[in-house]
mmCIF file of N, CA and C in Angstrom:
data_model
loop_
_atom_site.group_PDB
_atom_site.id
_atom_site.type_symbol
_atom_site.label_atom_id
_atom_site.label_comp_id
_atom_site.label_asym_id
_atom_site.label_seq_id
_atom_site.Cartn_x
_atom_site.Cartn_y
_atom_site.Cartn_z
ATOM 1 N N UNK A 1 16.375 -9.096 -17.759
ATOM 2 C CA UNK A 1 15.315 -8.963 -16.772
ATOM 3 C C UNK A 1 15.532 -10.017 -15.696
ATOM 4 N N UNK A 2 15.460 -9.630 -14.440
ATOM 5 C CA UNK A 2 15.678 -10.546 -13.333
ATOM 6 C C UNK A 2 14.429 -11.346 -13.004
ATOM 7 N N UNK A 3 14.614 -12.339 -12.199
ATOM 8 C CA UNK A 3 13.514 -13.185 -11.763
ATOM 9 C C UNK A 3 12.684 -12.457 -10.712
ATOM 10 N N UNK A 4 11.421 -12.777 -10.670
ATOM 11 C CA UNK A 4 10.544 -12.222 -9.639
ATOM 12 C C UNK A 4 10.676 -13.113 -8.414
ATOM 13 N N UNK A 5 10.961 -12.502 -7.274
ATOM 14 C CA UNK A 5 11.157 -13.252 -6.046
ATOM 15 C C UNK A 5 10.070 -12.899 -5.044
ATOM 16 N N UNK A 6 9.613 -13.906 -4.307
ATOM 17 C CA UNK A 6 8.642 -13.696 -3.247
ATOM 18 C C UNK A 6 9.398 -13.379 -1.956
ATOM 19 N N UNK A 7 9.005 -12.323 -1.278
ATOM 20 C CA UNK A 7 9.634 -11.910 -0.030
ATOM 21 C C UNK A 7 8.578 -11.849 1.064
ATOM 22 N N UNK A 8 9.009 -12.083 2.278
ATOM 23 C CA UNK A 8 8.143 -11.862 3.428
ATOM 24 C C UNK A 8 8.769 -10.745 4.242
ATOM 25 N N UNK A 9 7.939 -9.886 4.763
ATOM 26 C CA UNK A 9 8.450 -8.749 5.519
ATOM 27 C C UNK A 9 7.460 -8.341 6.593
ATOM 28 N N UNK A 10 7.989 -7.682 7.606
ATOM 29 C CA UNK A 10 7.166 -6.979 8.586
ATOM 30 C C UNK A 10 7.183 -5.520 8.174
ATOM 31 N N UNK A 11 6.009 -4.930 8.031
ATOM 32 C CA UNK A 11 5.916 -3.539 7.601
ATOM 33 C C UNK A 11 5.128 -2.753 8.641
ATOM 34 N N UNK A 12 5.593 -1.544 8.908
ATOM 35 C CA UNK A 12 4.906 -0.662 9.843
ATOM 36 C C UNK A 12 4.186 0.409 9.045
ATOM 37 N N UNK A 13 2.874 0.396 9.118
ATOM 38 C CA UNK A 13 2.092 1.375 8.373
ATOM 39 C C UNK A 13 0.624 1.024 8.359
ATOM 40 N N UNK A 14 0.004 1.276 7.217
ATOM 41 C CA UNK A 14 -1.436 1.060 7.044
ATOM 42 C C UNK A 14 -1.688 0.101 5.891
ATOM 43 N N UNK A 15 -2.530 -0.905 6.126
ATOM 44 C CA UNK A 15 -2.969 -1.799 5.065
ATOM 45 C C UNK A 15 -4.118 -1.093 4.332
ATOM 46 N N UNK A 16 -3.915 -0.856 3.041
ATOM 47 C CA UNK A 16 -4.932 -0.168 2.242
ATOM 48 C C UNK A 16 -5.842 -1.159 1.522
ATOM 49 N N UNK A 17 -5.281 -2.261 1.083
ATOM 50 C CA UNK A 17 -6.035 -3.231 0.294
ATOM 51 C C UNK A 17 -5.868 -2.940 -1.181
ATOM 52 N N UNK A 18 -6.765 -3.487 -1.968
ATOM 53 C CA UNK A 18 -6.702 -3.305 -3.410
ATOM 54 C C UNK A 18 -7.996 -3.760 -4.061
ATOM 55 N N UNK A 19 -8.050 -3.736 -5.379
ATOM 56 C CA UNK A 19 -9.279 -4.127 -6.077
ATOM 57 C C UNK A 19 -9.767 -5.532 -5.717
ATOM 58 N N UNK A 20 -8.848 -6.458 -5.436
ATOM 59 C CA UNK A 20 -9.240 -7.849 -5.155
ATOM 60 C C UNK A 20 -10.017 -8.003 -3.849
ATOM 61 N N UNK A 21 -9.766 -7.106 -2.867
ATOM 62 C CA UNK A 21 -10.493 -7.199 -1.598
ATOM 63 C C UNK A 21 -11.361 -5.955 -1.360
ATOM 64 N N UNK A 22 -11.685 -5.260 -2.458
ATOM 65 C CA UNK A 22 -12.519 -4.043 -2.392
ATOM 66 C C UNK A 22 -11.932 -3.002 -1.448
ATOM 67 N N UNK A 23 -10.588 -2.879 -1.454
ATOM 68 C CA UNK A 23 -9.893 -1.851 -0.679
ATOM 69 C C UNK A 23 -10.301 -1.920 0.794
ATOM 70 N N UNK A 24 -10.180 -3.104 1.366
ATOM 71 C CA UNK A 24 -10.648 -3.396 2.709
ATOM 72 C C UNK A 24 -10.111 -2.440 3.777
ATOM 73 N N UNK A 25 -8.938 -1.873 3.591
ATOM 74 C CA UNK A 25 -8.367 -0.980 4.598
ATOM 75 C C UNK A 25 -8.810 0.461 4.507
ATOM 76 N N UNK A 26 -9.596 0.802 3.489
ATOM 77 C CA UNK A 26 -10.003 2.192 3.269
ATOM 78 C C UNK A 26 -11.502 2.403 3.469
ATOM 79 N N UNK A 27 -11.858 3.636 3.831
ATOM 80 C CA UNK A 27 -13.265 4.023 3.899
ATOM 81 C C UNK A 27 -13.615 5.025 2.801
ATOM 82 N N UNK A 28 -12.659 5.307 1.907
ATOM 83 C CA UNK A 28 -12.919 6.221 0.786
ATOM 84 C C UNK A 28 -14.045 5.685 -0.082
ATOM 85 N N UNK A 29 -14.727 6.609 -0.761
ATOM 86 C CA UNK A 29 -15.697 6.210 -1.771
ATOM 87 C C UNK A 29 -14.945 5.472 -2.875
ATOM 88 N N UNK A 30 -15.525 4.394 -3.372
ATOM 89 C CA UNK A 30 -14.914 3.619 -4.449
ATOM 90 C C UNK A 30 -15.661 3.867 -5.747
ATOM 91 N N UNK A 31 -14.909 3.926 -6.841
ATOM 92 C CA UNK A 31 -15.470 4.165 -8.169
ATOM 93 C C UNK A 31 -15.278 2.900 -8.989
ATOM 94 N N UNK A 32 -16.322 2.499 -9.713
ATOM 95 C CA UNK A 32 -16.252 1.291 -10.538
ATOM 96 C C UNK A 32 -15.787 1.658 -11.943
ATOM 97 N N UNK A 33 -14.741 0.958 -12.391
ATOM 98 C CA UNK A 33 -14.223 1.075 -13.749
ATOM 99 C C UNK A 33 -14.256 -0.303 -14.377
ATOM 100 N N UNK A 34 -13.953 -0.370 -15.655
ATOM 101 C CA UNK A 34 -13.894 -1.673 -16.306
ATOM 102 C C UNK A 34 -12.773 -1.705 -17.332
ATOM 103 N N UNK A 35 -12.117 -2.853 -17.400
ATOM 104 C CA UNK A 35 -11.123 -3.114 -18.439
ATOM 105 C C UNK A 35 -11.486 -4.436 -19.109
ATOM 106 N N UNK A 36 -12.764 -4.668 -19.226
ATOM 107 C CA UNK A 36 -13.306 -5.940 -19.675
ATOM 108 C C UNK A 36 -14.020 -6.614 -18.510
ATOM 109 N N UNK A 37 -13.463 -6.453 -17.323
ATOM 110 C CA UNK A 37 -14.078 -6.899 -16.077
ATOM 111 C C UNK A 37 -14.145 -5.687 -15.153
ATOM 112 N N UNK A 38 -15.205 -5.550 -14.384
ATOM 113 C CA UNK A 38 -15.306 -4.386 -13.490
ATOM 114 C C UNK A 38 -14.304 -4.480 -12.336
ATOM 115 N N UNK A 39 -13.814 -3.314 -11.905
ATOM 116 C CA UNK A 39 -12.937 -3.236 -10.735
ATOM 117 C C UNK A 39 -13.173 -1.905 -10.050
ATOM 118 N N UNK A 40 -12.774 -1.833 -8.774
ATOM 119 C CA UNK A 40 -12.984 -0.633 -7.966
ATOM 120 C C UNK A 40 -11.662 0.053 -7.657
ATOM 121 N N UNK A 41 -11.701 1.383 -7.657
ATOM 122 C CA UNK A 41 -10.553 2.208 -7.257
ATOM 123 C C UNK A 41 -11.079 3.271 -6.294
ATOM 124 N N UNK A 42 -10.252 3.664 -5.320
ATOM 125 C CA UNK A 42 -10.674 4.753 -4.434
ATOM 126 C C UNK A 42 -10.778 6.058 -5.222
ATOM 127 N N UNK A 43 -11.775 6.861 -4.873
ATOM 128 C CA UNK A 43 -11.896 8.185 -5.490
ATOM 129 C C UNK A 43 -10.859 9.087 -4.838
ATOM 130 N N UNK A 44 -9.878 9.502 -5.634
ATOM 131 C CA UNK A 44 -8.820 10.400 -5.174
ATOM 132 C C UNK A 44 -8.573 11.445 -6.261
ATOM 133 N N UNK A 45 -8.204 12.667 -5.888
ATOM 134 C CA UNK A 45 -8.001 13.717 -6.880
ATOM 135 C C UNK A 45 -6.779 13.495 -7.773
ATOM 136 N N UNK A 46 -5.878 12.622 -7.402
ATOM 137 C CA UNK A 46 -4.664 12.381 -8.172
ATOM 138 C C UNK A 46 -4.769 11.139 -9.067
ATOM 139 N N UNK A 47 -5.979 10.631 -9.261
ATOM 140 C CA UNK A 47 -6.094 9.430 -10.101
ATOM 141 C C UNK A 47 -5.626 9.730 -11.524
ATOM 142 N N UNK A 48 -5.107 8.705 -12.159
ATOM 143 C CA UNK A 48 -4.566 8.841 -13.505
ATOM 144 C C UNK A 48 -5.428 8.087 -14.501
ATOM 145 N N UNK A 49 -5.224 8.390 -15.755
ATOM 146 C CA UNK A 49 -5.937 7.683 -16.819
ATOM 147 C C UNK A 49 -5.648 6.181 -16.733
ATOM 148 N N UNK A 50 -4.403 5.825 -16.470
ATOM 149 C CA UNK A 50 -4.029 4.407 -16.359
ATOM 150 C C UNK A 50 -4.793 3.720 -15.235
ATOM 151 N N UNK A 51 -5.002 4.411 -14.106
ATOM 152 C CA UNK A 51 -5.749 3.832 -12.990
ATOM 153 C C UNK A 51 -7.194 3.553 -13.393
ATOM 154 N N UNK A 52 -7.758 4.402 -14.238
ATOM 155 C CA UNK A 52 -9.151 4.229 -14.666
ATOM 156 C C UNK A 52 -9.306 3.159 -15.743
ATOM 157 N N UNK A 53 -8.256 2.957 -16.532
ATOM 158 C CA UNK A 53 -8.383 2.088 -17.696
ATOM 159 C C UNK A 53 -7.956 0.647 -17.480
ATOM 160 N N UNK A 54 -7.107 0.385 -16.481
ATOM 161 C CA UNK A 54 -6.591 -0.975 -16.325
ATOM 162 C C UNK A 54 -6.546 -1.372 -14.858
ATOM 163 N N UNK A 55 -7.068 -2.535 -14.558
ATOM 164 C CA UNK A 55 -7.068 -3.069 -13.201
ATOM 165 C C UNK A 55 -5.689 -3.655 -12.900
ATOM 166 N N UNK A 56 -4.738 -2.778 -12.627
ATOM 167 C CA UNK A 56 -3.378 -3.214 -12.323
ATOM 168 C C UNK A 56 -2.866 -2.356 -11.169
ATOM 169 N N UNK A 57 -2.462 -3.002 -10.097
ATOM 170 C CA UNK A 57 -2.107 -2.270 -8.882
ATOM 171 C C UNK A 57 -0.896 -1.356 -9.044
ATOM 172 N N UNK A 58 -0.041 -1.629 -10.018
ATOM 173 C CA UNK A 58 1.133 -0.766 -10.212
ATOM 174 C C UNK A 58 0.745 0.670 -10.562
ATOM 175 N N UNK A 59 -0.368 0.866 -11.248
ATOM 176 C CA UNK A 59 -0.796 2.225 -11.612
ATOM 177 C C UNK A 59 -1.126 3.040 -10.364
ATOM 178 N N UNK A 60 -1.855 2.435 -9.415
ATOM 179 C CA UNK A 60 -2.191 3.117 -8.169
ATOM 180 C C UNK A 60 -0.919 3.425 -7.390
ATOM 181 N N UNK A 61 -0.044 2.428 -7.245
ATOM 182 C CA UNK A 61 1.184 2.608 -6.466
ATOM 183 C C UNK A 61 2.076 3.682 -7.066
ATOM 184 N N UNK A 62 2.256 3.662 -8.380
ATOM 185 C CA UNK A 62 3.131 4.648 -9.030
ATOM 186 C C UNK A 62 2.594 6.064 -8.862
ATOM 187 N N UNK A 63 1.307 6.247 -9.054
ATOM 188 C CA UNK A 63 0.708 7.582 -8.912
ATOM 189 C C UNK A 63 0.812 8.063 -7.464
ATOM 190 N N UNK A 64 0.554 7.175 -6.505
ATOM 191 C CA UNK A 64 0.639 7.553 -5.089
ATOM 192 C C UNK A 64 2.069 7.919 -4.713
ATOM 193 N N UNK A 65 3.033 7.162 -5.200
ATOM 194 C CA UNK A 65 4.436 7.458 -4.891
ATOM 195 C C UNK A 65 4.868 8.802 -5.469
ATOM 196 N N UNK A 66 4.359 9.172 -6.636
ATOM 197 C CA UNK A 66 4.661 10.487 -7.213
ATOM 198 C C UNK A 66 4.132 11.603 -6.322
ATOM 199 N N UNK A 67 2.907 11.436 -5.836
ATOM 200 C CA UNK A 67 2.303 12.443 -4.956
ATOM 201 C C UNK A 67 3.101 12.539 -3.654
ATOM 202 N N UNK A 68 3.480 11.405 -3.096
ATOM 203 C CA UNK A 68 4.267 11.418 -1.855
ATOM 204 C C UNK A 68 5.600 12.127 -2.071
ATOM 205 N N UNK A 69 6.298 11.799 -3.141
ATOM 206 C CA UNK A 69 7.600 12.429 -3.425
ATOM 207 C C UNK A 69 7.455 13.933 -3.625
ATOM 208 N N UNK A 70 6.417 14.357 -4.322
ATOM 209 C CA UNK A 70 6.195 15.781 -4.577
ATOM 210 C C UNK A 70 5.902 16.558 -3.293
ATOM 211 N N UNK A 71 5.499 15.829 -2.249
ATOM 212 C CA UNK A 71 5.170 16.466 -0.977
ATOM 213 C C UNK A 71 6.202 16.168 0.109
ATOM 214 N N UNK A 72 7.406 15.797 -0.297
ATOM 215 C CA UNK A 72 8.483 15.571 0.646
ATOM 216 C C UNK A 72 8.363 14.297 1.464
ATOM 217 N N UNK A 73 7.562 13.342 0.987
ATOM 218 C CA UNK A 73 7.360 12.092 1.722
ATOM 219 C C UNK A 73 7.888 10.890 0.950
ATOM 220 N N UNK A 74 8.907 11.129 0.146
ATOM 221 C CA UNK A 74 9.469 10.074 -0.683
ATOM 222 C C UNK A 74 10.155 8.964 0.087
ATOM 223 N N UNK A 75 10.370 9.153 1.387
ATOM 224 C CA UNK A 75 11.004 8.096 2.183
ATOM 225 C C UNK A 75 10.015 7.007 2.578
ATOM 226 N N UNK A 76 8.726 7.243 2.368
ATOM 227 C CA UNK A 76 7.709 6.231 2.670
ATOM 228 C C UNK A 76 7.590 5.260 1.501
ATOM 229 N N UNK A 77 7.074 4.083 1.775
ATOM 230 C CA UNK A 77 6.935 3.037 0.771
ATOM 231 C C UNK A 77 5.458 2.771 0.505
ATOM 232 N N UNK A 78 5.131 2.490 -0.730
ATOM 233 C CA UNK A 78 3.815 1.954 -1.039
ATOM 234 C C UNK A 78 4.091 0.576 -1.621
ATOM 235 N N UNK A 79 4.040 -0.443 -0.774
ATOM 236 C CA UNK A 79 4.388 -1.799 -1.174
ATOM 237 C C UNK A 79 3.149 -2.539 -1.651
ATOM 238 N N UNK A 80 3.337 -3.291 -2.696
ATOM 239 C CA UNK A 80 2.289 -4.161 -3.214
ATOM 240 C C UNK A 80 2.519 -5.536 -2.624
ATOM 241 N N UNK A 81 1.497 -6.094 -2.004
ATOM 242 C CA UNK A 81 1.640 -7.399 -1.365
ATOM 243 C C UNK A 81 0.628 -8.375 -1.941
ATOM 244 N N UNK A 82 0.853 -9.631 -1.693
ATOM 245 C CA UNK A 82 0.028 -10.695 -2.248
ATOM 246 C C UNK A 82 -1.221 -10.908 -1.400
ATOM 247 N N UNK A 83 -2.377 -10.939 -2.081
ATOM 248 C CA UNK A 83 -3.635 -11.298 -1.427
ATOM 249 C C UNK A 83 -4.058 -12.710 -1.835
ATOM 250 N N UNK A 84 -3.263 -13.346 -2.628
ATOM 251 C CA UNK A 84 -3.589 -14.677 -3.142
ATOM 252 C C UNK A 84 -3.180 -14.753 -4.596
ATOM 253 N N UNK A 85 -3.560 -15.814 -5.258
ATOM 254 C CA UNK A 85 -3.166 -16.034 -6.644
ATOM 255 C C UNK A 85 -3.593 -14.860 -7.514
ATOM 256 N N UNK A 86 -2.643 -14.146 -8.087
ATOM 257 C CA UNK A 86 -2.857 -13.016 -8.980
ATOM 258 C C UNK A 86 -3.732 -11.912 -8.394
ATOM 259 N N UNK A 87 -3.745 -11.786 -7.079
ATOM 260 C CA UNK A 87 -4.495 -10.719 -6.428
ATOM 261 C C UNK A 87 -3.538 -9.966 -5.514
ATOM 262 N N UNK A 88 -3.596 -8.637 -5.590
ATOM 263 C CA UNK A 88 -2.648 -7.818 -4.844
ATOM 264 C C UNK A 88 -3.359 -6.696 -4.093
ATOM 265 N N UNK A 89 -2.694 -6.207 -3.063
ATOM 266 C CA UNK A 89 -3.161 -5.054 -2.311
ATOM 267 C C UNK A 89 -1.973 -4.165 -2.003
ATOM 268 N N UNK A 90 -2.197 -3.112 -1.236
ATOM 269 C CA UNK A 90 -1.137 -2.141 -0.939
ATOM 270 C C UNK A 90 -1.020 -1.888 0.548
ATOM 271 N N UNK A 91 0.207 -1.598 0.962
ATOM 272 C CA UNK A 91 0.500 -1.157 2.320
ATOM 273 C C UNK A 91 1.294 0.139 2.204
ATOM 274 N N UNK A 92 0.832 1.177 2.876
ATOM 275 C CA UNK A 92 1.592 2.417 2.997
ATOM 276 C C UNK A 92 2.472 2.224 4.223
ATOM 277 N N UNK A 93 3.783 2.133 4.016
ATOM 278 C CA UNK A 93 4.683 1.767 5.110
ATOM 279 C C UNK A 93 5.803 2.774 5.295
ATOM 280 N N UNK A 94 6.198 2.934 6.545
ATOM 281 C CA UNK A 94 7.354 3.762 6.882
ATOM 282 C C UNK A 94 8.567 2.882 7.150
ATOM 283 N N UNK A 95 8.342 1.663 7.594
ATOM 284 C CA UNK A 95 9.422 0.729 7.907
ATOM 285 C C UNK A 95 9.104 -0.598 7.237
ATOM 286 N N UNK A 96 10.083 -1.153 6.529
ATOM 287 C CA UNK A 96 9.965 -2.491 5.955
ATOM 288 C C UNK A 96 11.142 -3.287 6.488
ATOM 289 N N UNK A 97 10.836 -4.300 7.291
ATOM 290 C CA UNK A 97 11.883 -5.141 7.877
ATOM 291 C C UNK A 97 11.838 -6.508 7.209
ATOM 292 N N UNK A 98 12.898 -6.805 6.481
ATOM 293 C CA UNK A 98 13.002 -8.078 5.782
ATOM 294 C C UNK A 98 14.345 -8.697 6.147
ATOM 295 N N UNK A 99 14.347 -9.721 6.988
ATOM 296 C CA UNK A 99 15.624 -10.320 7.371
ATOM 297 C C UNK A 99 16.290 -11.020 6.192
ATOM 298 N N UNK A 100 17.608 -10.978 6.162
ATOM 299 C CA UNK A 100 18.338 -11.641 5.083
ATOM 300 C C UNK A 100 18.256 -13.148 5.205
ATOM 301 N N UNK A 101 18.265 -13.655 6.418
ATOM 302 C CA UNK A 101 18.057 -15.078 6.650
ATOM 303 C C UNK A 101 17.570 -15.235 8.081
ATOM 304 N N UNK A 102 16.933 -16.310 8.358
ATOM 305 C CA UNK A 102 16.411 -16.532 9.698
ATOM 306 C C UNK A 102 14.965 -16.108 9.812
ATOM 307 N N UNK A 103 14.448 -16.145 11.031
ATOM 308 C CA UNK A 103 13.019 -15.857 11.247
ATOM 309 C C UNK A 103 12.685 -14.380 11.064
ATOM 310 N N UNK A 104 11.442 -14.134 10.789
ATOM 311 C CA UNK A 104 10.920 -12.784 10.590
ATOM 312 C C UNK A 104 10.507 -12.233 11.954
ATOM 313 N N UNK A 105 11.466 -11.635 12.670
ATOM 314 C CA UNK A 105 11.207 -11.116 14.013
ATOM 315 C C UNK A 105 11.818 -9.732 14.172
ATOM 316 N N UNK A 106 11.306 -9.010 15.144
ATOM 317 C CA UNK A 106 11.840 -7.687 15.508
ATOM 318 C C UNK A 106 12.035 -7.638 17.002
ATOM 319 N N UNK A 107 13.053 -6.937 17.437
ATOM 320 C CA UNK A 107 13.247 -6.760 18.871
ATOM 321 C C UNK A 107 12.312 -5.649 19.360
ATOM 322 N N UNK A 108 11.979 -5.645 20.643
ATOM 323 C CA UNK A 108 11.049 -4.634 21.191
ATOM 324 C C UNK A 108 11.483 -3.193 20.945
ATOM 325 N N UNK A 109 12.782 -2.927 20.991
ATOM 326 C CA UNK A 109 13.262 -1.551 20.774
ATOM 327 C C UNK A 109 12.960 -1.091 19.347
ATOM 328 N N UNK A 110 13.178 -1.953 18.373
ATOM 329 C CA UNK A 110 12.881 -1.610 16.971
ATOM 330 C C UNK A 110 11.383 -1.403 16.779
ATOM 331 N N UNK A 111 10.600 -2.253 17.424
ATOM 332 C CA UNK A 111 9.147 -2.129 17.279
ATOM 333 C C UNK A 111 8.647 -0.806 17.840
ATOM 334 N N UNK A 112 9.133 -0.431 19.015
ATOM 335 C CA UNK A 112 8.650 0.822 19.607
ATOM 336 C C UNK A 112 9.217 2.041 18.886
ATOM 337 N N UNK A 113 10.418 1.927 18.301
ATOM 338 C CA UNK A 113 11.012 3.049 17.573
ATOM 339 C C UNK A 113 10.222 3.406 16.320
ATOM 340 N N UNK A 114 9.454 2.480 15.801
ATOM 341 C CA UNK A 114 8.687 2.731 14.580
ATOM 342 C C UNK A 114 7.662 3.852 14.770
ATOM 343 N N UNK A 115 7.217 4.068 15.991
ATOM 344 C CA UNK A 115 6.208 5.108 16.230
ATOM 345 C C UNK A 115 6.714 6.508 15.883
ATOM 346 N N UNK A 116 8.033 6.682 15.726
ATOM 347 C CA UNK A 116 8.563 7.982 15.315
ATOM 348 C C UNK A 116 8.068 8.360 13.915
ATOM 349 N N UNK A 117 7.545 7.397 13.173
ATOM 350 C CA UNK A 117 7.062 7.637 11.811
ATOM 351 C C UNK A 117 5.551 7.918 11.749
ATOM 352 N N UNK A 118 4.885 7.900 12.887
ATOM 353 C CA UNK A 118 3.430 8.059 12.893
ATOM 354 C C UNK A 118 2.972 9.356 12.234
ATOM 355 N N UNK A 119 3.649 10.451 12.523
ATOM 356 C CA UNK A 119 3.244 11.741 11.958
ATOM 357 C C UNK A 119 3.433 11.774 10.442
ATOM 358 N N UNK A 120 4.539 11.231 9.943
ATOM 359 C CA UNK A 120 4.766 11.187 8.487
ATOM 360 C C UNK A 120 3.705 10.334 7.805
ATOM 361 N N UNK A 121 3.350 9.207 8.420
ATOM 362 C CA UNK A 121 2.306 8.356 7.838
ATOM 363 C C UNK A 121 0.954 9.069 7.842
ATOM 364 N N UNK A 122 0.658 9.758 8.923
ATOM 365 C CA UNK A 122 -0.603 10.502 9.006
ATOM 366 C C UNK A 122 -0.633 11.613 7.946
ATOM 367 N N UNK A 123 0.493 12.299 7.777
ATOM 368 C CA UNK A 123 0.580 13.344 6.753
ATOM 369 C C UNK A 123 0.413 12.745 5.353
ATOM 370 N N UNK A 124 1.015 11.574 5.130
ATOM 371 C CA UNK A 124 0.895 10.905 3.830
ATOM 372 C C UNK A 124 -0.562 10.578 3.525
ATOM 373 N N UNK A 125 -1.300 10.085 4.507
ATOM 374 C CA UNK A 125 -2.725 9.791 4.287
ATOM 375 C C UNK A 125 -3.478 11.064 3.922
ATOM 376 N N UNK A 126 -3.137 12.159 4.579
ATOM 377 C CA UNK A 126 -3.782 13.433 4.291
ATOM 378 C C UNK A 126 -3.460 13.912 2.879
ATOM 379 N N UNK A 127 -2.187 13.849 2.502
ATOM 380 C CA UNK A 127 -1.749 14.285 1.176
ATOM 381 C C UNK A 127 -2.417 13.434 0.084
ATOM 382 N N UNK A 128 -2.515 12.126 0.338
ATOM 383 C CA UNK A 128 -3.129 11.216 -0.631
ATOM 384 C C UNK A 128 -4.657 11.230 -0.563
ATOM 385 N N UNK A 129 -5.186 11.903 0.457
ATOM 386 C CA UNK A 129 -6.628 11.969 0.695
ATOM 387 C C UNK A 129 -7.220 10.572 0.819
ATOM 388 N N UNK A 130 -6.517 9.736 1.598
ATOM 389 C CA UNK A 130 -6.993 8.378 1.881
ATOM 390 C C UNK A 130 -7.457 8.314 3.328
ATOM 391 N N UNK A 131 -8.570 7.673 3.549
ATOM 392 C CA UNK A 131 -9.108 7.471 4.891
ATOM 393 C C UNK A 131 -9.059 5.974 5.202
ATOM 394 N N UNK A 132 -8.350 5.624 6.270
ATOM 395 C CA UNK A 132 -8.168 4.220 6.614
ATOM 396 C C UNK A 132 -9.130 3.777 7.707
ATOM 397 N N UNK A 133 -9.407 2.495 7.726
ATOM 398 C CA UNK A 133 -10.222 1.920 8.799
ATOM 399 C C UNK A 133 -9.426 1.884 10.103
ATOM 400 N N UNK A 134 -8.120 1.640 10.008
ATOM 401 C CA UNK A 134 -7.258 1.610 11.197
ATOM 402 C C UNK A 134 -7.033 3.037 11.681
ATOM 403 N N UNK A 135 -7.097 3.237 12.974
ATOM 404 C CA UNK A 135 -6.923 4.579 13.523
ATOM 405 C C UNK A 135 -5.457 4.956 13.708
ATOM 406 N N UNK A 136 -4.573 3.963 13.691
ATOM 407 C CA UNK A 136 -3.144 4.241 13.827
ATOM 408 C C UNK A 136 -2.360 3.186 13.061
ATOM 409 N N UNK A 137 -1.091 3.480 12.744
ATOM 410 C CA UNK A 137 -0.276 2.495 12.029
ATOM 411 C C UNK A 137 -0.103 1.226 12.867
ATOM 412 N N UNK A 138 0.203 0.131 12.179
ATOM 413 C CA UNK A 138 0.397 -1.140 12.866
ATOM 414 C C UNK A 138 1.486 -1.939 12.163
ATOM 415 N N UNK A 139 1.988 -2.965 12.835
ATOM 416 C CA UNK A 139 2.918 -3.892 12.227
ATOM 417 C C UNK A 139 2.130 -4.925 11.441
ATOM 418 N N UNK A 140 2.507 -5.131 10.194
ATOM 419 C CA UNK A 140 1.784 -6.032 9.300
ATOM 420 C C UNK A 140 2.792 -7.015 8.705
ATOM 421 N N UNK A 141 2.486 -8.304 8.789
ATOM 422 C CA UNK A 141 3.310 -9.295 8.126
ATOM 423 C C UNK A 141 2.711 -9.540 6.753
ATOM 424 N N UNK A 142 3.543 -9.437 5.704
ATOM 425 C CA UNK A 142 3.013 -9.559 4.356
ATOM 426 C C UNK A 142 4.025 -10.223 3.438
ATOM 427 N N UNK A 143 3.490 -10.877 2.413
ATOM 428 C CA UNK A 143 4.312 -11.393 1.322
ATOM 429 C C UNK A 143 4.217 -10.392 0.191
ATOM 430 N N UNK A 144 5.337 -10.126 -0.454
ATOM 431 C CA UNK A 144 5.303 -9.241 -1.617
ATOM 432 C C UNK A 144 6.324 -9.722 -2.620
ATOM 433 N N UNK A 145 6.232 -9.184 -3.813
ATOM 434 C CA UNK A 145 7.105 -9.620 -4.896
ATOM 435 C C UNK A 145 8.046 -8.513 -5.304
ATOM 436 N N UNK A 146 9.275 -8.872 -5.662
ATOM 437 C CA UNK A 146 10.267 -7.881 -6.105
ATOM 438 C C UNK A 146 11.040 -8.456 -7.267
#
């Protein structure tokens, strides 16, 4: 088993949030579950037993990625990012830019080219039946673990 590494990246997409921030990026109805401590999950038709039984962001991400792949949107990413100590959220992203070394920057051409993914991201939200607070995708700087 490899070591867990912290990465920083610029991602183009939608910040969804997670149980730790009450899904701040979504306007979906939230359902309260408990695994000893109460937690919230968005009400979605593709929820799994694992999502209802355990407050772990991997269950949401894995189920969402299955739905995306089944609908021809497997090229999109559902990245789990850090919200703080042992707290995580999700970003639905079409572009993940992580430099190998040096500063975390993008040139203007790369930034504007990302808009070619707007329709796929919009379709993904529809397929997942997620409603976001943001009206369009945006560039998000985030830390995540791999």
